[in-house]
Short mmCIF file of C-alpha atoms and ligand atoms in Angstrom, two decimals:
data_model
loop_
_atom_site.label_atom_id
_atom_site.label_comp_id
_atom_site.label_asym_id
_atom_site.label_seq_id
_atom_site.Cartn_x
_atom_site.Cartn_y
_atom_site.Cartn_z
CA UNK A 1 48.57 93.10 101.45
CA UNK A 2 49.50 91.28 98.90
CA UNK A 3 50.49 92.35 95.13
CA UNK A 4 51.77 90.54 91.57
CA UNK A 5 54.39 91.99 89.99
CA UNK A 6 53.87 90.07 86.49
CA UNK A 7 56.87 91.08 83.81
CA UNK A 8 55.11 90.74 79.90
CA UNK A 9 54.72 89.79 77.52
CA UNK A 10 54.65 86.41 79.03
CA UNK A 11 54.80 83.45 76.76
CA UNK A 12 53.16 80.02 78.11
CA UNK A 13 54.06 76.64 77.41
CA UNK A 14 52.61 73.36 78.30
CA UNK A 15 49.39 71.91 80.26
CA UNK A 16 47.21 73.56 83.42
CA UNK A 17 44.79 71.78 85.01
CA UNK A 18 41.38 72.91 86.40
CA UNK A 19 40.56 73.26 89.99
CA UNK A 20 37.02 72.43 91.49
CA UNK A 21 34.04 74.91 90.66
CA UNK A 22 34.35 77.30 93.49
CA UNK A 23 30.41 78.18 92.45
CA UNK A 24 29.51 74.24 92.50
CA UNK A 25 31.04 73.62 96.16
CA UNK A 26 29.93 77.04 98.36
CA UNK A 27 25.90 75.64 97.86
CA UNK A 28 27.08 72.11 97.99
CA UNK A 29 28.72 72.48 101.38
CA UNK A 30 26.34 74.62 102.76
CA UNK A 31 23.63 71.58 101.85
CA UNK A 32 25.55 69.48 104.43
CA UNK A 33 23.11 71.50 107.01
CA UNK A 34 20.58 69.27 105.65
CA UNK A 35 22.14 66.58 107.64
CA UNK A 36 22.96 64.95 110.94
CA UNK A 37 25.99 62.47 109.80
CA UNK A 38 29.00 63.17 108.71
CA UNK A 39 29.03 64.43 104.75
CA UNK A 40 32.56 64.13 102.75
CA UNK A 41 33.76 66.41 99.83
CA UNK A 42 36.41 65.90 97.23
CA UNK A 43 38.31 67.57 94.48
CA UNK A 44 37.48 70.76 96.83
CA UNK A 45 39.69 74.01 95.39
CA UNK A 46 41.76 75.87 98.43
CA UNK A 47 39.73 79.20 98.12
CA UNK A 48 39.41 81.93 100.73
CA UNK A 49 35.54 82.00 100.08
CA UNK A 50 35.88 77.96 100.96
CA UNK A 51 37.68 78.94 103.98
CA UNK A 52 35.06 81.67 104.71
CA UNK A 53 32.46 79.09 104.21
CA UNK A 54 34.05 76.52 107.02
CA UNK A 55 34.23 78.88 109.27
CA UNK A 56 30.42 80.64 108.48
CA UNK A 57 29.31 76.36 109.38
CA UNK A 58 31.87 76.47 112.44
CA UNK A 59 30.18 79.43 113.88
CA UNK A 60 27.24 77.52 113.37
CA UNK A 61 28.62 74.65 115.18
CA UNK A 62 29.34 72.27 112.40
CA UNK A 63 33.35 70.67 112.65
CA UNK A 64 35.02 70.02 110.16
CA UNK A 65 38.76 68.73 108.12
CA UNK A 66 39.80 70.30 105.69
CA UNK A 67 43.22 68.07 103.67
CA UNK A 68 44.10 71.38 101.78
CA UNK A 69 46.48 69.19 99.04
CA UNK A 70 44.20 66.64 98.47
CA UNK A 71 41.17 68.79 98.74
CA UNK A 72 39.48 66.58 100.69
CA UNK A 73 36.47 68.11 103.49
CA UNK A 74 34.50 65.92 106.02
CA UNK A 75 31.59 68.20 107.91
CA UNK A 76 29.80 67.53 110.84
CA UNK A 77 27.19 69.48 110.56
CA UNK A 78 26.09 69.12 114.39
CA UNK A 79 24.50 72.91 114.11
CA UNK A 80 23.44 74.38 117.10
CA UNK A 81 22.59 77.96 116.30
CA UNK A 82 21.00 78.12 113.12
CA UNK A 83 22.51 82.20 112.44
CA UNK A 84 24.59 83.27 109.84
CA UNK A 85 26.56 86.23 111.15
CA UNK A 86 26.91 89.61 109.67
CA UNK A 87 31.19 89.14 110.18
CA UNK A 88 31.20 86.18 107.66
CA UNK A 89 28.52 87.25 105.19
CA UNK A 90 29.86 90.82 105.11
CA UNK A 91 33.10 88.61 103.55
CA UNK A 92 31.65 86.46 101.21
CA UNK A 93 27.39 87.30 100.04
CA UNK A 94 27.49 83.83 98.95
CA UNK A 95 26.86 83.31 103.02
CA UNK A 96 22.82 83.54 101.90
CA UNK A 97 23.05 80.07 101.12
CA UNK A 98 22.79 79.15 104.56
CA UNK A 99 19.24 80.12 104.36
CA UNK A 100 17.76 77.35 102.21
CA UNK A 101 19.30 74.35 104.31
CA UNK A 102 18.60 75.73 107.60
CA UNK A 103 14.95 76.79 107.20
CA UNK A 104 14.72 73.91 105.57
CA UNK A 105 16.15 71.76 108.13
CA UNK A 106 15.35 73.68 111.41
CA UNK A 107 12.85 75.65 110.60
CA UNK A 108 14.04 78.87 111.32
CA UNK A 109 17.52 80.87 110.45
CA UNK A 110 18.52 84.34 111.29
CA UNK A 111 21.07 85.14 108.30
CA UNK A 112 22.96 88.41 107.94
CA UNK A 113 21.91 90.32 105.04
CA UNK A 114 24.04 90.04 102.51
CA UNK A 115 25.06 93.79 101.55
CA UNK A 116 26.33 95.15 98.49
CA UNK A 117 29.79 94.83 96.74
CA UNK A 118 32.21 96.10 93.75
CA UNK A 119 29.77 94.92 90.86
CA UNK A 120 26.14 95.76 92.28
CA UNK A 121 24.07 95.98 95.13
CA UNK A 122 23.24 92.37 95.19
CA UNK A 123 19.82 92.36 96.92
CA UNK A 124 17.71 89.31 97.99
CA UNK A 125 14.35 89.97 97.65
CA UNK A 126 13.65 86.91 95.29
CA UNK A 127 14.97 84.53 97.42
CA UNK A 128 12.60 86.38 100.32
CA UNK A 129 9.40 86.58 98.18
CA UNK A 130 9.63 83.14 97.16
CA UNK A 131 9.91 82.02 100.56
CA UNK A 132 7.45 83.24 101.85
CA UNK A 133 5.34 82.67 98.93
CA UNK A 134 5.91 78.75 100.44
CA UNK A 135 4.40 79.69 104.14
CA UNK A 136 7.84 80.80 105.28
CA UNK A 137 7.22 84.20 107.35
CA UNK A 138 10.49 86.37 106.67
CA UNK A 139 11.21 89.28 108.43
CA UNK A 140 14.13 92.14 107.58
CA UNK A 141 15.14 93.66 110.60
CA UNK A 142 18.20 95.46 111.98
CA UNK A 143 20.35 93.71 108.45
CA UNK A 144 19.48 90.42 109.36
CA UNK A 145 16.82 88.04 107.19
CA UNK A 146 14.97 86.63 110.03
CA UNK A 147 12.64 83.14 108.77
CA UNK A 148 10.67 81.44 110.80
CA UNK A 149 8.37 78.00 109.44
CA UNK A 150 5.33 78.46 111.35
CA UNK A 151 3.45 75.31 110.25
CA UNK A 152 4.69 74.01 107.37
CA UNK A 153 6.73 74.76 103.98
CA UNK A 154 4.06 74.73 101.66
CA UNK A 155 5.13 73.50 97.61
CA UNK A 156 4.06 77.07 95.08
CA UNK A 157 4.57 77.84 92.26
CA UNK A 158 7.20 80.30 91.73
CA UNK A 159 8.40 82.95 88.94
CA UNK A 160 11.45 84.42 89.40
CA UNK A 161 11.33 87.51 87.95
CA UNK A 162 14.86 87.62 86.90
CA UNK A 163 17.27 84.75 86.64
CA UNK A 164 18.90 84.32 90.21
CA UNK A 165 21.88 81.15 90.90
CA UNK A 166 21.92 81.63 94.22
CA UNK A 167 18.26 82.13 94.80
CA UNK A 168 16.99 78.96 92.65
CA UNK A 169 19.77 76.91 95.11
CA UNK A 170 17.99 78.40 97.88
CA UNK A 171 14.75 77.77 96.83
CA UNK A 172 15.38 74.32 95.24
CA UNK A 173 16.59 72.96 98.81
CA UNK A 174 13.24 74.61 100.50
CA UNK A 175 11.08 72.85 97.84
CA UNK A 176 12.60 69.12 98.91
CA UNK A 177 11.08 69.90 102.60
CA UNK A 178 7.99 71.56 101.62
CA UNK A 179 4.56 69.76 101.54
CA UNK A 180 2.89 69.04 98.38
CA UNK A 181 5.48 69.75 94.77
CA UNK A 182 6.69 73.34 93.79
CA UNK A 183 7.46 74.58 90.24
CA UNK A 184 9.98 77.16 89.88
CA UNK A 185 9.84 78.96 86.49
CA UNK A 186 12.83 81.19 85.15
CA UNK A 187 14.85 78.92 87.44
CA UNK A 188 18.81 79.49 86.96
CA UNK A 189 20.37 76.27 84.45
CA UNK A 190 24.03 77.09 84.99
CA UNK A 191 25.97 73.90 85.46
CA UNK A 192 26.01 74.19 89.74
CA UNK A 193 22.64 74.35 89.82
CA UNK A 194 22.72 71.44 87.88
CA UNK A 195 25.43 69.47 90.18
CA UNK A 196 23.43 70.72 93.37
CA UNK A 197 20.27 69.07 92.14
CA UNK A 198 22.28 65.84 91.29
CA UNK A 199 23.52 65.28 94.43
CA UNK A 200 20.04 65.99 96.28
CA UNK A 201 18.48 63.61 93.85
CA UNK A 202 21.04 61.00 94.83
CA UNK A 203 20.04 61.85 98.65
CA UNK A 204 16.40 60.98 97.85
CA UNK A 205 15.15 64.29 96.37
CA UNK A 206 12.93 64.61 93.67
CA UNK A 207 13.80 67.13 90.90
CA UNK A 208 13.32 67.25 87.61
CA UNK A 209 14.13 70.02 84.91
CA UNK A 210 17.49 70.38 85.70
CA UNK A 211 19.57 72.68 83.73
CA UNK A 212 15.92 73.96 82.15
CA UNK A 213 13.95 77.32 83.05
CA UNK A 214 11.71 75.28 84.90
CA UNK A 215 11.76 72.81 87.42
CA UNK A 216 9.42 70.55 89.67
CA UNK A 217 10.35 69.09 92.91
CA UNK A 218 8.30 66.93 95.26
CA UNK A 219 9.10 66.69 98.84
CA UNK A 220 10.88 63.72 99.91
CA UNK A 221 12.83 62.55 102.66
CA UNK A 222 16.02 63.07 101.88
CA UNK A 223 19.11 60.66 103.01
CA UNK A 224 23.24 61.53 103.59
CA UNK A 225 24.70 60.79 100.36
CA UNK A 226 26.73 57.50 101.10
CA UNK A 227 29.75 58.59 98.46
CA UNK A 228 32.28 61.78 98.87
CA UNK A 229 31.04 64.62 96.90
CA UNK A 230 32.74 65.24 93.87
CA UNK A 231 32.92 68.87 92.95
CA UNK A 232 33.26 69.43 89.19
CA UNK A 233 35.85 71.50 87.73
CA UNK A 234 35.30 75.31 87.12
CA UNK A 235 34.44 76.41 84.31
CA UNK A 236 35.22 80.48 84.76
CA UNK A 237 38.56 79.07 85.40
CA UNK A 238 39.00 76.99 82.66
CA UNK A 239 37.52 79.95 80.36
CA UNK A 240 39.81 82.45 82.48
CA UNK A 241 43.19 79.98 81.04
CA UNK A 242 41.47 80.21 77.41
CA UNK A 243 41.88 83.98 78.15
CA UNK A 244 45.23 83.56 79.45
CA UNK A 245 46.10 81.67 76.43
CA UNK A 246 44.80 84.33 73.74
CA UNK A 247 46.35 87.31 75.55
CA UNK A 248 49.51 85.78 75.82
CA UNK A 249 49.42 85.11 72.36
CA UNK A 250 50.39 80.95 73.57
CA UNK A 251 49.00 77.28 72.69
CA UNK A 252 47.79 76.20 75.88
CA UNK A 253 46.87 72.42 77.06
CA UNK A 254 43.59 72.42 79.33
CA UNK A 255 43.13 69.44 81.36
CA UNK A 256 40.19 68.55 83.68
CA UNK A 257 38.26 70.43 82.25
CA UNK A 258 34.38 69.95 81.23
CA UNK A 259 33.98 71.29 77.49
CA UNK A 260 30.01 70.79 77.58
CA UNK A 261 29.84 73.49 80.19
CA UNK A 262 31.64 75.90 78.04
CA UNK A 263 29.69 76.19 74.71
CA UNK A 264 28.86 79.80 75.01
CA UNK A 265 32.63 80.91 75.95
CA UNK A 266 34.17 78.94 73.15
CA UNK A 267 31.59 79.95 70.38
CA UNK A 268 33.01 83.42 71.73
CA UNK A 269 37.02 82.91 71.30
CA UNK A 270 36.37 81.17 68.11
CA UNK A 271 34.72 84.37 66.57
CA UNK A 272 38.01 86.26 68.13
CA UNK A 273 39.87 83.96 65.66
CA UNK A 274 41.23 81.33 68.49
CA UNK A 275 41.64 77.81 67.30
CA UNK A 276 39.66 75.28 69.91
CA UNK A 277 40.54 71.41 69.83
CA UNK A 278 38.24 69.46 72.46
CA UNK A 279 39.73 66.39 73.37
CA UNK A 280 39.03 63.46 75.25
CA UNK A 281 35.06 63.61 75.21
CA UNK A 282 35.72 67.15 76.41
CA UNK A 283 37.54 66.48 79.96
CA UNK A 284 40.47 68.45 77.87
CA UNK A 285 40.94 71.46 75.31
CA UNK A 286 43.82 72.59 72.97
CA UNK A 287 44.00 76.61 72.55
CA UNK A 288 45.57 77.32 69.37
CA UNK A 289 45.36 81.22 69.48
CA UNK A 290 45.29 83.03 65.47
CA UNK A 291 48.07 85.43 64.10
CA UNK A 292 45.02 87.81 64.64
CA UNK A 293 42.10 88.66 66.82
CA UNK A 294 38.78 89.85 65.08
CA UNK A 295 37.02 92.68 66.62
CA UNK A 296 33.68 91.04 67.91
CA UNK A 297 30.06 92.03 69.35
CA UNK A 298 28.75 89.99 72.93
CA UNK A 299 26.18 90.07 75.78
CA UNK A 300 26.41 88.49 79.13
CA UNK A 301 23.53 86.63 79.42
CA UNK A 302 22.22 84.09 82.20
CA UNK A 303 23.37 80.40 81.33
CA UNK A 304 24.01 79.06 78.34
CA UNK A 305 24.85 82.97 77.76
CA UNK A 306 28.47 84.07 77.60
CA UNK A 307 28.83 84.35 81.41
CA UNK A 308 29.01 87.44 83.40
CA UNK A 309 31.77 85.95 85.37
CA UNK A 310 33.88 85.99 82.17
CA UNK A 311 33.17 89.86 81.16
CA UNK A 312 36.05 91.16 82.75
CA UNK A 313 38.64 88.41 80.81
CA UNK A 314 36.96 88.93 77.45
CA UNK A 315 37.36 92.39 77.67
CA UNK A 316 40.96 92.75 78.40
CA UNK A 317 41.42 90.03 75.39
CA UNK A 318 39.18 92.51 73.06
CA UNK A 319 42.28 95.34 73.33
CA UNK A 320 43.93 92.83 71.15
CA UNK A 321 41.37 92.95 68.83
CA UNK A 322 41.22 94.66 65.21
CA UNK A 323 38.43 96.74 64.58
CA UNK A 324 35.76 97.85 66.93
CA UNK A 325 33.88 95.86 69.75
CA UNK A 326 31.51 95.97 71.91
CA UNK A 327 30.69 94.32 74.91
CA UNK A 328 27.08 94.56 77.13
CA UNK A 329 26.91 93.88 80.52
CA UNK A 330 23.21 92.70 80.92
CA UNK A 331 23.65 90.79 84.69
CA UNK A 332 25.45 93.46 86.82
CA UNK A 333 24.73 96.76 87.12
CA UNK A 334 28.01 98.10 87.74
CA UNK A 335 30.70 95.49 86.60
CA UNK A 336 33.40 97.80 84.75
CA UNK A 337 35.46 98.63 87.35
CA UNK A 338 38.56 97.16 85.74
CA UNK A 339 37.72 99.25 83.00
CA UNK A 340 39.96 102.05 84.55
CA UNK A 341 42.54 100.07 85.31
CA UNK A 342 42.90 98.63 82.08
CA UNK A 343 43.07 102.26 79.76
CA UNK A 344 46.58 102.54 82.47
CA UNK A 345 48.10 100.35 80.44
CA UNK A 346 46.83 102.41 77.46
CA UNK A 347 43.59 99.99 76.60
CA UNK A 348 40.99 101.99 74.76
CA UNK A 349 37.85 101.72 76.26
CA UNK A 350 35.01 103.64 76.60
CA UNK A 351 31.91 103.02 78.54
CA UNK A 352 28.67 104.17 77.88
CA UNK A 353 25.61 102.63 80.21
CA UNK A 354 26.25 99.17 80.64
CA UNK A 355 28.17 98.46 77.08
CA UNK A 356 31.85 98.57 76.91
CA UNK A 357 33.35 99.68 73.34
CA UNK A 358 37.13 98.58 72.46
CA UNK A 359 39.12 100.10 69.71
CA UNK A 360 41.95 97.72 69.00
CA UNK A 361 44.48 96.27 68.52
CA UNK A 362 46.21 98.55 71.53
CA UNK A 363 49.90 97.59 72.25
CA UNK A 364 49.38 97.69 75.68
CA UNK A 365 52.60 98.86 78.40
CA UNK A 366 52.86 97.53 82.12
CA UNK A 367 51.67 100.03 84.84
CA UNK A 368 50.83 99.76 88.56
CA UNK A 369 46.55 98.78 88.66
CA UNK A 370 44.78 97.54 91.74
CA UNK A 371 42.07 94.91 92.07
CA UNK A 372 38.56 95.39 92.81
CA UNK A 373 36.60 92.28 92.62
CA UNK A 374 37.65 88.74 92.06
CA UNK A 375 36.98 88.78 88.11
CA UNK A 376 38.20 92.13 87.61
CA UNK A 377 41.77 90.84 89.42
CA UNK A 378 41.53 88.51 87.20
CA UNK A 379 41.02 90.54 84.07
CA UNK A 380 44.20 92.83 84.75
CA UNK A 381 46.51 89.28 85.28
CA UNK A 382 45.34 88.69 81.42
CA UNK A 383 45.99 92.29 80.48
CA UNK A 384 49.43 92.54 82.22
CA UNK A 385 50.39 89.02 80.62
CA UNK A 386 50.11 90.93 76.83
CA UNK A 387 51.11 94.09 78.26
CA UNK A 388 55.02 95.21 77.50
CA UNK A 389 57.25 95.45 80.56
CA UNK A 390 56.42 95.15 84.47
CA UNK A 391 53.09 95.35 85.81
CA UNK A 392 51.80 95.30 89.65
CA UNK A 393 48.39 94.33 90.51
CA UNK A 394 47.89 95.39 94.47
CA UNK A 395 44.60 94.35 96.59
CA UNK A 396 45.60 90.45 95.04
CA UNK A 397 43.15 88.96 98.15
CA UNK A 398 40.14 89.19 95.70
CA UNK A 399 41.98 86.94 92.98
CA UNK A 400 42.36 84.44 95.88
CA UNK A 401 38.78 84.45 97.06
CA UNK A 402 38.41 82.26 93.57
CA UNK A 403 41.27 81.07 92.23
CA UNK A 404 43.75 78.45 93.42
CA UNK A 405 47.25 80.15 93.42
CA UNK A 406 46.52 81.35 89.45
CA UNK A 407 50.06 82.53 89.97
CA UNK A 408 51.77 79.46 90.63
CA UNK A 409 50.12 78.03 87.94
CA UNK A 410 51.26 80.72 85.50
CA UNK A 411 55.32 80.71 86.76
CA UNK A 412 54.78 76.94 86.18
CA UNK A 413 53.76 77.66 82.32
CA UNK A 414 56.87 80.20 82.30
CA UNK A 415 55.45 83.46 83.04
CA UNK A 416 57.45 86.27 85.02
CA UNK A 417 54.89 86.18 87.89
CA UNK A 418 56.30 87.10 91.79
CA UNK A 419 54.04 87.73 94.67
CA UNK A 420 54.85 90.66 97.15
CA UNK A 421 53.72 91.99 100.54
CA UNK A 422 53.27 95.72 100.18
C1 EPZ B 1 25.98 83.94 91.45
O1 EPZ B 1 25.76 85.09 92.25
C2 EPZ B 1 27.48 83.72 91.42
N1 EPZ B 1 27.95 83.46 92.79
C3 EPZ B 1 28.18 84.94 90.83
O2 EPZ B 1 29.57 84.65 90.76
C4 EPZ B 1 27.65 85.17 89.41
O3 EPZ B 1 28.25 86.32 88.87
C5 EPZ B 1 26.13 85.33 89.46
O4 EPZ B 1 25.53 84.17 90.10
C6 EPZ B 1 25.52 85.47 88.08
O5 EPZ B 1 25.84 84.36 87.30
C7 EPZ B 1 27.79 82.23 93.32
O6 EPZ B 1 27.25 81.33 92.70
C8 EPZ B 1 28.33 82.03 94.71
P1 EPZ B 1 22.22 86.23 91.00
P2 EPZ B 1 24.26 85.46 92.75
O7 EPZ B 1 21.31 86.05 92.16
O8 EPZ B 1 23.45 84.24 92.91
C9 EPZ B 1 19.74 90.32 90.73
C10 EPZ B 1 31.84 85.04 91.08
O9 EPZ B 1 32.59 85.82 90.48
N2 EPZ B 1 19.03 89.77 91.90
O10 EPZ B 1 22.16 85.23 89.88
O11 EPZ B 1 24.40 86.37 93.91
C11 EPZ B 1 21.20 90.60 91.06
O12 EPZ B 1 21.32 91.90 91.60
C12 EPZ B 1 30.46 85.49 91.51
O13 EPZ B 1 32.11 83.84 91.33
C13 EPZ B 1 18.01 90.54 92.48
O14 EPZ B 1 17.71 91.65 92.03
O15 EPZ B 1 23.72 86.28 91.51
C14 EPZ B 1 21.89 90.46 89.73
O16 EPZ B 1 21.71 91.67 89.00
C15 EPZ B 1 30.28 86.97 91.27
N3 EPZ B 1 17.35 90.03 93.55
C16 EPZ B 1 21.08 89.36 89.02
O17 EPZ B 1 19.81 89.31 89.71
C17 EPZ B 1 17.65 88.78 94.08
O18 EPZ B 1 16.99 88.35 95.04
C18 EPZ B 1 21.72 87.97 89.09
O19 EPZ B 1 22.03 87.71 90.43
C19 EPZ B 1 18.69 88.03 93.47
C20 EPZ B 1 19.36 88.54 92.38
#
């Protein structure tokens, strides 16, 4: 498997720029189900989970190309079984969004339960009740989410009780082929909802609300879209480089980036004391990090929140910190598990329920950690860049399930950064 062996601290100089939203293009490529021609993607980031995905819609029977450089994908959908196999879901949960398009399409999917991972149990039963809360009978049998459209999908009027991305993508795409309009309350509003709706809207869809707790959708017939698919640039990355930037103690130039998408993230580093230029209407961002970090209180919260996704990063940046801070995990029920492997490089952490106290600043030293989740790999990469001396991060897959070689981009800004097979 592969390891880092980063050598700190690492100074950075210069620009990075953003890859595609690996969040925005997993629903948007499973939407291509939706149709029978041929449906185009661009800007696509070269992600495992985007190989996973491929290969989930080859099973299916969709082909595809896939121009890694340019990040270019053309799918055929031509699906002929409409089952999303334990092997590929079991890799990536994100495989439940086969479930909207092919129900809504087909009328009928058989889609492995998703199953647990490092952070929570993940479960699915929103996405289930709401379905069949639109005439969709859904069965759970033997780990597989067996749907079946026995006359019609129906429009209702749905409440999620707690915010769910995934599950208002599923739903949204089930609402454009049901009969009669839907209103989903407590929808999700982060920004791939948002570019999932856009495109379906240019296909002929119907949505309003967008990027609001609630949205209504009328059925319509809905059309290939006649352009590529432009996926729009990450925004846990680009806050993951803002991390980079403050733990490395290092101006940093972000380019392609979408500054709108970020309000809750920056409000965050500028109470840590970083200096934040947007530039360019917001497609780029100067990180001007302070002589010194101020010790700072924050919640994950569902979008516009401070993400969950970007827990992990904050965290390791909060050893830094003077004073006291604290840091609640509200999304996840069990999303600390870097928290061990940071207090090895003498971070001091406690956790108590789902908050996170950091006494600081900690002058952190290299030590071996391991990975346990893409974020968390993450989080130990910004910890190792401010730690002093050599540090080896082991179990690297999960950093590559979301980011596009972060390592190459680091040696390129002048950090110490070799991978190893161990
Ligand atoms: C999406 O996961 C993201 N993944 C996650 O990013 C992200 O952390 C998460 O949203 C929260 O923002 C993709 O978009 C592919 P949820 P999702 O349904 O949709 C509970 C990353 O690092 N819940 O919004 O699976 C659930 O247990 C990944 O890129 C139910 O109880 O998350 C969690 O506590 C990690 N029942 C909360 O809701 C359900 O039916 C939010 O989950 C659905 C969710």
């Amino acid at each position: 498997m592969d390891a880092l062996i980063i050598e700190g601290p690492a100074q950075l100089k210069g620009s990075v720029d953003i890859s595609g939203s690996k969040n925005a293009a997993l629903p948007l490529l499973f939407s291509s189900i939706l149709f029978d021609e041929e449906i185009r993607f661009k800007n696509v980031p070269r992600l495992w989970d985007i190989e996973t995905t491929l290969s989930l819609l080859e099973t299916m029977g969709a082909e595809f190309s896939w121009e890694k450089d340019e990040g270019t994908i053309s799918i055929l959908p031509s699906i002929k079984t409409k089952m999303a196999p334990y092997e590929w879901v079991r890799r990536m949960r994100a495989g439940i969004l086969a479930l909207g398009p092919l129900v809504a399409k087909y009328g009928e999917a058989k889609v492995s339960l998703p199953g647990g991972c490092a952070i929570g149990a993940r479960p699915v039963n929103f996405h289930i009740d709401a379905m069949k809360q639109m005439g969709i009978s859904v069965e759970v049998e033997q780990g597989y989410i067996k749907a079946q459209v026995p006359k019609r999908i129906s429009g209702a009027h749905i409440v999620f009780p707690q915010v769910t991305v995934t599950g208002t993508e599923n739903l949204m795409i089930l609402a454009c082929h049901a009969e009669g309009a839907t209103r989903i309350e407590n929808a999700a509003q982060e920004p791939e909802i948002v570019a999932l709706g856009e495109v379906l809207n240019r296909c002929g869809a119907k949505i309003s609300g967008l990027g609001t707790p609630v949205l209504e959708i009328e059925a319509r017939r809905l059309n290939p879209p006649v352009n590529p698919i432009s996926i729009p640039p990450d925004r846990i990355e680009t806050g993951t480089w803002i991390s980079a930037s403050v733990a490395s103690r290092s101006e940093l130039l972000i380019r392609n980036c979408d500054s709108a998408q970020l309000t809750s993230i920056i409000q965050a580093y500028r109470r840590l004391g970083t200096g934040i230029d947007v530039l360019s209407d917001g497609a780029q961002m100067k990180i001007r990090p302070p002589d010194r970090y101020e010790a700072l209180e924050l919640e994950t919260a569902p979008y516009p929140g401070f993400p969950t996704d970007m827990q992990a990063q904050m965290l390791a940046n909060l050893c830094l910190a003077w004073g006291k801070s604290r840091l609640r995990e509200t999304i996840f029920e069990n999303r600390f598990m870097h928290v061990a492997e940071l207090r090895r490089l003498g971070a001091k952490i406690s956790v108590q329920g789902n908050v996170a106290e950091v006494d600081g600043p900690s002058i952190l030293q290299g030590a071996p950690m391991m990975a346990t989740d893409l974020r968390a790999s993450a989080s130990l990469i910004v910890a190792a860049l401010s730690a002093h001396g050599q540090t080896k991060i082991s179990r690297i897959y999960h950093l590559d399930r979301g980011y596009q070689r972060l390592d190459r981009k680091l040696s390129a800004l002048g950090a110490r950064v070799t991978r190893i097979i161990e």
